[in-house]
XYZ file of C-alpha atoms in Angstrom:
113
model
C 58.844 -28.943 19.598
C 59.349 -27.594 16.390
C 58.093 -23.925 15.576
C 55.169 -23.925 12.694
C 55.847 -20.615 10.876
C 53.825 -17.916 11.777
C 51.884 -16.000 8.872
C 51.960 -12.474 9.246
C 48.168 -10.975 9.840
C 46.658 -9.322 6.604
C 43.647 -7.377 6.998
C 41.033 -7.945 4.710
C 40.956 -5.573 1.657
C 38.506 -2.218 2.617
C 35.863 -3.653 0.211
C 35.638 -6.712 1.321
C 35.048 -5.678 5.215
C 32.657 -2.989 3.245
C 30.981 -5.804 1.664
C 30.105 -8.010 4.354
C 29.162 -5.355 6.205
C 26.319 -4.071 4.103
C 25.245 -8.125 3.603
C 24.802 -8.165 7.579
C 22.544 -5.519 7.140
C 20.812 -6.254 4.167
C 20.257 -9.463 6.391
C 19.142 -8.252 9.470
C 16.487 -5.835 7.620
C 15.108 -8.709 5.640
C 14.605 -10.029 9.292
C 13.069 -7.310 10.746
C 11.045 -7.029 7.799
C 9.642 -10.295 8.038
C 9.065 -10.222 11.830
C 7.062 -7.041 11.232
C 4.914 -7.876 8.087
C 2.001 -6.477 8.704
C -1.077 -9.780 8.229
C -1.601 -10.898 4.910
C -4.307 -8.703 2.338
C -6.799 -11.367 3.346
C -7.221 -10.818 6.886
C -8.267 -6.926 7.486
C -6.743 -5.356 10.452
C -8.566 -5.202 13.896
C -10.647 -2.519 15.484
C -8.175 -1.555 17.937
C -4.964 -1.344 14.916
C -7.307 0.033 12.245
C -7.498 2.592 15.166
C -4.678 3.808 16.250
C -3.572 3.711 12.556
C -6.710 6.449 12.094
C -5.221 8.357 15.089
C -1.924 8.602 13.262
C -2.958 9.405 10.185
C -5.081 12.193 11.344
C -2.863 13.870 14.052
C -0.281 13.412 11.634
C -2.604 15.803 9.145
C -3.017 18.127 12.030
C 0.387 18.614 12.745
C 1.327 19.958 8.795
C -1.429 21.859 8.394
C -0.856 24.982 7.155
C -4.493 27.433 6.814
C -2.566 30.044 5.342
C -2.200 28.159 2.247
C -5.180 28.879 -0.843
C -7.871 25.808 0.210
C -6.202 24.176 2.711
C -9.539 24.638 5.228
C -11.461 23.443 2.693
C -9.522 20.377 2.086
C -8.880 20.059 5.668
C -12.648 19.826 6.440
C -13.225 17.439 2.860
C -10.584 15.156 4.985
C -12.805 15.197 8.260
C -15.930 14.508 5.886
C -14.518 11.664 4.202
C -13.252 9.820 7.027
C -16.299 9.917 8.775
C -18.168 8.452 6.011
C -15.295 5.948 4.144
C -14.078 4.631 7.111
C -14.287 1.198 7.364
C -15.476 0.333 10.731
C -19.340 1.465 10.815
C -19.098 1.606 14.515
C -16.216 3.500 14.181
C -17.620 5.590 11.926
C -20.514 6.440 13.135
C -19.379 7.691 16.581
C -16.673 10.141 14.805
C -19.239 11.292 12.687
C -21.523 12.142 16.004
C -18.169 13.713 17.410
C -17.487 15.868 14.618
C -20.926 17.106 14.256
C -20.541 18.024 17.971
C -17.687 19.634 17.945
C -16.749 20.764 14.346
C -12.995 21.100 14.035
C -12.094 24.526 14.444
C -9.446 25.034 11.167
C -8.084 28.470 11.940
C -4.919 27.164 13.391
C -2.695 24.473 13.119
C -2.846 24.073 16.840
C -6.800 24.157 17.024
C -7.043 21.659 14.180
C-alpha cells in the first residue's frame, strides 16, 4: 500500500479559536434567553410569580437599607405605602395593607426593616 503524505497539524490561528469561542456563547445565551423569556406583555403574570417577584423586590430593599442616610425612613415607609396601595393584585393588596397596619415596619435598622 502506498503511503498518502501526512500533513503536518496546524493549530488554528488564536483568533480564530477566540472567535468561535465567543459565537458558542453568544449562541448558547440567545438559547437560554429564549427558554427563559418571561410570557409575552399580553398575558400578566400569575398570583403566585407576581408574588414571589414582590418578595424579592422588597427583601431586596430591606437588605440595602441604610437609616443613617438624610430621608431614607421616610422613603422607606413611602415604599411600604405605595405597594400596598399600587399593587396589582387587590387581594394581594389588601391583606399587606391589613399586615402593615398591624405591624408597622419598624425602620430603625436595617435588620428590623
Amino acid at each position: 500500500l502506498a503511503m498518502l503524505p501526512t500533513l503536518p497539524f496546524r493549530r488554528p490561528p488564536f483568533f480564530l479559536t477566540a472567535s468561535l469561542l465567543v459565537l458558542a456563547c453568544l449562541l448558547l445565551s440567545i438559547l437560554f434567553a429564549f427558554l427563559t423569556s418571561p410570557p409575552s406583555p399580553a398575558a400578566p403574570p400569575d398570583k403566585a410569580t407576581l408574588g414571589r417577584a414582590a418578595w424579592t423586590l422588597v427583601h431586596t430593599a430591606a437588605a440595602n437599607y441604610v437609616p443613617e442616610l438624610e430621608g431614607s425612613k421616610e422613603a422607606a415607609r413611602g415604599f411600604v405605602d405605595a405597594l400596598v396601595v399600587l399593587y396589582p393584585c387587590e387581594e394581594c393588596a389588601r391583606h399587606f395593607g391589613e399586615f402593615v397596619a398591624s405591624n408597622p415596619p419598624n425602620l430603625t435598622t436595617r435588620d428590623e426593616f
